[in-house]
Tab-separated table of C-alpha atoms in Angstrom:
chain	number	residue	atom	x	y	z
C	1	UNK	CA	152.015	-42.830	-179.645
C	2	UNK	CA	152.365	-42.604	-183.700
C	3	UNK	CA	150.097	-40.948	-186.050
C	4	UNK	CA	148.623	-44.632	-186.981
C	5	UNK	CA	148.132	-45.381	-183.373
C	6	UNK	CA	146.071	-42.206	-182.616
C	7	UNK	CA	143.988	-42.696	-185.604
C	8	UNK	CA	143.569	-46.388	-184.668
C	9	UNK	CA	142.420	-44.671	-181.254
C	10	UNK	CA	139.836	-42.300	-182.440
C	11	UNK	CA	138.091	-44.773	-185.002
C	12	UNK	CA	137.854	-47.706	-183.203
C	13	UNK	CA	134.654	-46.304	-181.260
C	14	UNK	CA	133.101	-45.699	-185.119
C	15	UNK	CA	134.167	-48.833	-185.766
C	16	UNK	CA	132.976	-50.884	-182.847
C	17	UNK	CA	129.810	-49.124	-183.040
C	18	UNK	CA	129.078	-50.230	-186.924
C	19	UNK	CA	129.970	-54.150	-186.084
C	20	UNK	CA	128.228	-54.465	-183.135
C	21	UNK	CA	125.042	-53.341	-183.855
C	22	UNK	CA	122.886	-56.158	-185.166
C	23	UNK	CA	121.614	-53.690	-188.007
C	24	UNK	CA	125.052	-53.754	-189.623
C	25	UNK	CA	126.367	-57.177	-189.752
C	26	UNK	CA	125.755	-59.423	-192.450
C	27	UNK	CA	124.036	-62.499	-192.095
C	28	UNK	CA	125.985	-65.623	-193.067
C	29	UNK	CA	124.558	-67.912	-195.385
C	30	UNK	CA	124.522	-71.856	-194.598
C	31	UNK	CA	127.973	-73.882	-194.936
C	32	UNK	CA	129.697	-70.306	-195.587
C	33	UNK	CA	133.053	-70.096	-193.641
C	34	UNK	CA	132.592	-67.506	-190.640
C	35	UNK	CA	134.625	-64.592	-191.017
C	36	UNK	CA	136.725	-63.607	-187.623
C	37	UNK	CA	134.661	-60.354	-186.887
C	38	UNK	CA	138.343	-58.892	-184.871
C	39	UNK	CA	139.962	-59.162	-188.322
C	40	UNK	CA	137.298	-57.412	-190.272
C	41	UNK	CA	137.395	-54.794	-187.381
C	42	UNK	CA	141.142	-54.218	-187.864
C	43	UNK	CA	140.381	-54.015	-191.772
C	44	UNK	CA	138.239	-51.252	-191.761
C	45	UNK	CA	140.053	-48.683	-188.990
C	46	UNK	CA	143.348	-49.499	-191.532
C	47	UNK	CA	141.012	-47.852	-194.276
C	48	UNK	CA	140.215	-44.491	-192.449
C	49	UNK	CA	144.126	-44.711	-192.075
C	50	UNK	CA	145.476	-45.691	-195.334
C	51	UNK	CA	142.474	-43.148	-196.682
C	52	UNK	CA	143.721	-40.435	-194.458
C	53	UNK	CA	147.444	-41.365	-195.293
C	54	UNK	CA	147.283	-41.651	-199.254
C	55	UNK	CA	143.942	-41.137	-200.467
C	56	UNK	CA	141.833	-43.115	-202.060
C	57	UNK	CA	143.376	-42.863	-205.902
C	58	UNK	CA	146.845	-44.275	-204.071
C	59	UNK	CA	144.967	-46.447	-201.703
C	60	UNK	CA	145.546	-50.064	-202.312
C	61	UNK	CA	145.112	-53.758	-200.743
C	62	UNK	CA	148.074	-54.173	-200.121
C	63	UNK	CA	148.764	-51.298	-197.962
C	64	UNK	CA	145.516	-51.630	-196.062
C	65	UNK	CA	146.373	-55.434	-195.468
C	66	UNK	CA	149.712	-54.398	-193.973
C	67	UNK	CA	147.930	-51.978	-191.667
C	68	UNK	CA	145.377	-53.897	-190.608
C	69	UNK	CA	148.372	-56.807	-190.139
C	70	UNK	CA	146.770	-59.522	-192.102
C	71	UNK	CA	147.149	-60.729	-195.681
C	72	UNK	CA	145.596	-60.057	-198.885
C	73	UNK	CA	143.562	-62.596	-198.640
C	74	UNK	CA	141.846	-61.859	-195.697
C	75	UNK	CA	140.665	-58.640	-197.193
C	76	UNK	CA	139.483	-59.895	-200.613
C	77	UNK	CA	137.344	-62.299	-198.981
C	78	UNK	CA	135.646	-59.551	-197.541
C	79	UNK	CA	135.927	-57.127	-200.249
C	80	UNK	CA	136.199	-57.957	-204.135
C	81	UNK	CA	137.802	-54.084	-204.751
C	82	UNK	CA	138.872	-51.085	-202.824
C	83	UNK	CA	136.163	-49.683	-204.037
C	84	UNK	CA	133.208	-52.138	-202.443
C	85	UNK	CA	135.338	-51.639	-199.006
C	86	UNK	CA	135.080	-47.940	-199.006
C	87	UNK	CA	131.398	-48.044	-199.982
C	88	UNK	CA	130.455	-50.542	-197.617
C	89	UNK	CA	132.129	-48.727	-194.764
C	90	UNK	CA	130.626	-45.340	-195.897
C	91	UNK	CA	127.160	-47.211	-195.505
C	92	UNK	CA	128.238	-48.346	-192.597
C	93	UNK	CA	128.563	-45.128	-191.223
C	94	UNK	CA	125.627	-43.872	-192.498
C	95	UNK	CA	123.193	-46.214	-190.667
C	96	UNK	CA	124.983	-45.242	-187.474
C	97	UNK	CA	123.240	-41.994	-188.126
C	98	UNK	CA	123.166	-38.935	-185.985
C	99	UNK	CA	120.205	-37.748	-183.092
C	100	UNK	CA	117.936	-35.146	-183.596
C	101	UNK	CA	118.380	-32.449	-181.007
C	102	UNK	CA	115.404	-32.007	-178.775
C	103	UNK	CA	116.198	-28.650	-176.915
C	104	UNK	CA	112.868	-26.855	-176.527
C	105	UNK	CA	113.866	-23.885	-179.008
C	106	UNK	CA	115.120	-23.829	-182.359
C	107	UNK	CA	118.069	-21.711	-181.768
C	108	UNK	CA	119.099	-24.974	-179.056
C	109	UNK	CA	118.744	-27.026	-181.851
C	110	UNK	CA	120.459	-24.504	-184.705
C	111	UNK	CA	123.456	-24.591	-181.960
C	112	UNK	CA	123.218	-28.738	-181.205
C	113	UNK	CA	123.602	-29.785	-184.700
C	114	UNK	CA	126.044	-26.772	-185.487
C	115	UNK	CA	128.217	-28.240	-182.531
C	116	UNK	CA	128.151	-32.282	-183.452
C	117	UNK	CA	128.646	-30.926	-187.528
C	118	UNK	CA	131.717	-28.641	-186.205
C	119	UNK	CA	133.386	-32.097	-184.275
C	120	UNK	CA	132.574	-34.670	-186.894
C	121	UNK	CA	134.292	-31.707	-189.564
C	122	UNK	CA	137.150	-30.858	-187.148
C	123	UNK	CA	138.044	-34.874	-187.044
C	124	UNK	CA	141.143	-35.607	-187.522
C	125	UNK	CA	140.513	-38.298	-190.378
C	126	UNK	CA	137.545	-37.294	-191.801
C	127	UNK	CA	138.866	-34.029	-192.066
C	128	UNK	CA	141.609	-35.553	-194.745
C	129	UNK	CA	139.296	-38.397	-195.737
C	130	UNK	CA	135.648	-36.432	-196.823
C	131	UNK	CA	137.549	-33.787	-199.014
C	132	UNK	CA	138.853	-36.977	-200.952
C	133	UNK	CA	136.257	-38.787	-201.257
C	134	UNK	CA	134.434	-36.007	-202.288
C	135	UNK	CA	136.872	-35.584	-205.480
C	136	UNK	CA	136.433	-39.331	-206.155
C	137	UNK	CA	132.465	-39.167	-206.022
C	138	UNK	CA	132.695	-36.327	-208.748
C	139	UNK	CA	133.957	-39.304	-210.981
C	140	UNK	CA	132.496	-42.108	-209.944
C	141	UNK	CA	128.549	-41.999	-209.592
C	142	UNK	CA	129.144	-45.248	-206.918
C	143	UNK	CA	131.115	-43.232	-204.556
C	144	UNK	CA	128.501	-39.845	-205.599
C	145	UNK	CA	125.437	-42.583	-203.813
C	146	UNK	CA	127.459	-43.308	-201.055
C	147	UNK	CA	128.522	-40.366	-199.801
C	148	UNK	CA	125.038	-38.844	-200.216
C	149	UNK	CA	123.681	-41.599	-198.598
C	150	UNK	CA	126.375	-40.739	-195.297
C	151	UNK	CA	126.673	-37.497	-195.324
C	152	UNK	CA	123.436	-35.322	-196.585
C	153	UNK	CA	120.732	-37.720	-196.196
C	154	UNK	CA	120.970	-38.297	-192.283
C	155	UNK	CA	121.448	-33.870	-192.189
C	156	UNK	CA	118.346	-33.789	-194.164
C	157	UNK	CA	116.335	-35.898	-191.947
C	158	UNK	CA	117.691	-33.897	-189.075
C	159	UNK	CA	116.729	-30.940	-190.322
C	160	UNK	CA	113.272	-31.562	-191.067
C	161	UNK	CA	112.817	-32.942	-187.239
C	162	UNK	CA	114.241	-29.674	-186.488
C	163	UNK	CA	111.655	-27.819	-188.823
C	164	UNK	CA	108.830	-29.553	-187.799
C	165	UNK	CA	109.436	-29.371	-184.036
C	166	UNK	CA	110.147	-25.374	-184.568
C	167	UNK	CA	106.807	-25.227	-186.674
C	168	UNK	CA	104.857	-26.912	-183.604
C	169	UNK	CA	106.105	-24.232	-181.112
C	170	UNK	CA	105.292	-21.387	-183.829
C	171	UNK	CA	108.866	-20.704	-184.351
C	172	UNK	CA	108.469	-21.223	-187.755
C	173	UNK	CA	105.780	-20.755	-190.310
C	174	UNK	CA	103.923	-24.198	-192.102
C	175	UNK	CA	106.028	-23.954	-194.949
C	176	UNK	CA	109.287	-23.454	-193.681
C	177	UNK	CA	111.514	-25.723	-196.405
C	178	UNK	CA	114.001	-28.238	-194.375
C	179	UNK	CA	116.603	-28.142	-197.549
C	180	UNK	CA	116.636	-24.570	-197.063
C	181	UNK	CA	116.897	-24.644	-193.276
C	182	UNK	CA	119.966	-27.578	-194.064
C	183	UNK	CA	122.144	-25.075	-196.205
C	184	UNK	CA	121.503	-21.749	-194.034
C	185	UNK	CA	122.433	-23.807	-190.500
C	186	UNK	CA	125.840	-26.404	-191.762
C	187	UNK	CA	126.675	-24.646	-195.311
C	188	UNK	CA	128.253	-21.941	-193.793
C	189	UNK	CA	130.591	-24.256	-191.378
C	190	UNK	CA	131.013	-26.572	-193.888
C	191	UNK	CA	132.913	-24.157	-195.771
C	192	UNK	CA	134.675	-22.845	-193.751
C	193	UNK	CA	136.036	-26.126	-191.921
C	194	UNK	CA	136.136	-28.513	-194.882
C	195	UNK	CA	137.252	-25.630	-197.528
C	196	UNK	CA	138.868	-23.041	-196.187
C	197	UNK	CA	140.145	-24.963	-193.373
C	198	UNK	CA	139.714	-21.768	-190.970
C	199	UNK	CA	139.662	-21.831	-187.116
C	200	UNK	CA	136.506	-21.215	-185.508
C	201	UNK	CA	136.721	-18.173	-183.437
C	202	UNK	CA	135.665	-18.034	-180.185
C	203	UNK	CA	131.812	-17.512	-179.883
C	204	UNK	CA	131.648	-18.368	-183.912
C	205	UNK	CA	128.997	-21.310	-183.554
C	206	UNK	CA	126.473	-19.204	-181.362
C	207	UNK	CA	126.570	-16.748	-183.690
C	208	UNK	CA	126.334	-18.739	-186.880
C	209	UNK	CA	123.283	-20.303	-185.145
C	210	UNK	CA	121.564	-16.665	-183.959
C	211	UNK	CA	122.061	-15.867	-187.877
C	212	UNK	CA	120.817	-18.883	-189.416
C	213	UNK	CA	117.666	-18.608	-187.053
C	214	UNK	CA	117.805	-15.258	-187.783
C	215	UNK	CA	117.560	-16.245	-191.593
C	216	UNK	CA	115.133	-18.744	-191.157
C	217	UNK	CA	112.317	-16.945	-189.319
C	218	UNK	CA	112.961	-13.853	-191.727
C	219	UNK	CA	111.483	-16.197	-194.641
């Protein structure tokens, strides 16, 4: 199996997920020609490729056309720019969102988020592809939205279900800050999977999450 065919493999679910989910699809307006939802399907897992492959600076049409194995035209009848595709996928994504953990104890729920942050950083493409987009968003305050909008708004609402649950069993006092609670539990992976690229030793995430509860209930 190539590189493009494993990647093909591991976004598809994503994928599937975001255009099959009532939420996500786009209504179509009267008399407006129905777009084949298989070959807007194809379009977007060939831009987690082509974005994992090149970037997004030497990302073009062209290329993602040829991946997805359609023409041009097909994608700009979608998409006016590379930039409106990325941004609408990265939306996408974002409604998808991810579950609050509901373990009982806040140190279950340090550990559950720790765990589904360490496999959606460890990803093979989004490991290549958030580090880019990242770069882009410092220029462009389009991409900047977008990515907040994906990426640190669904953690924050996790993290103040978190909060709040741990303040209800008197884990945490009333004024426990969820931002707070956000940077102590993921900042610490984040850098160390998304900048430093490190491995995580063995027993690393239930100690990260005994010392960010540690931190926490400490304030």
């Amino acid at each position: 199996m190539t590189t493009s065919q494993r990647n093909r493999f591991v976004v598809t679910p994503m994928i599937d997920a975001m255009t099959t989910d009532p939420g996500t699809r786009r209504r179509v307006p009267a008399g407006a020609a129905v777009l084949r939802e298989d070959v807007t399907d194809a379009i977007r897992s060939a831009v987690f490729e082509e974005l994992a492959a090149v970037g997004f600076a030497r990302m073009s049409i062209e290329g993602i056309a040829r991946r997805a194995g359609v023409g041009k035209t097909a994608v700009y009848r979608r998409w006016k720019s590379k930039l409106a595709l990325v941004l609408d996928l990265v939306s996408a994504v974002a409604v998808q969102g991810m579950p609050a953990p509901a373990t009982g104890s806040l140190y279950g729920d340090v550990r559950a988020v720790l765990q589904l942050a360490a496999y959606a950083l460890r990803h093979p493409v989004a490991s290549q592809v958030i580090p880019d987009l990242m770069v882009e968003a410092a220029r462009n305050p389009e991409i900047a939205d977008a990515i907040k909008a994906a990426l640190l708004d669904p953690q924050q609402g996790i993290a103040a279900v978190v909060v709040r649950d741990a303040v209800a069993r008197g884990e945490l006092p009333e004024n426990s800050d969820p931002d707070r609670a956000l940077d102590l539990i993921v900042g610490p992976l984040y850098w160390r999977l998304a900048v430093v690229r490190g491995e995580l030793p063995k027993g690393y995430l239930d100690d990260l999450a005994a010392s960010a509860v540690a931190a926490l209930t400490k304030s």
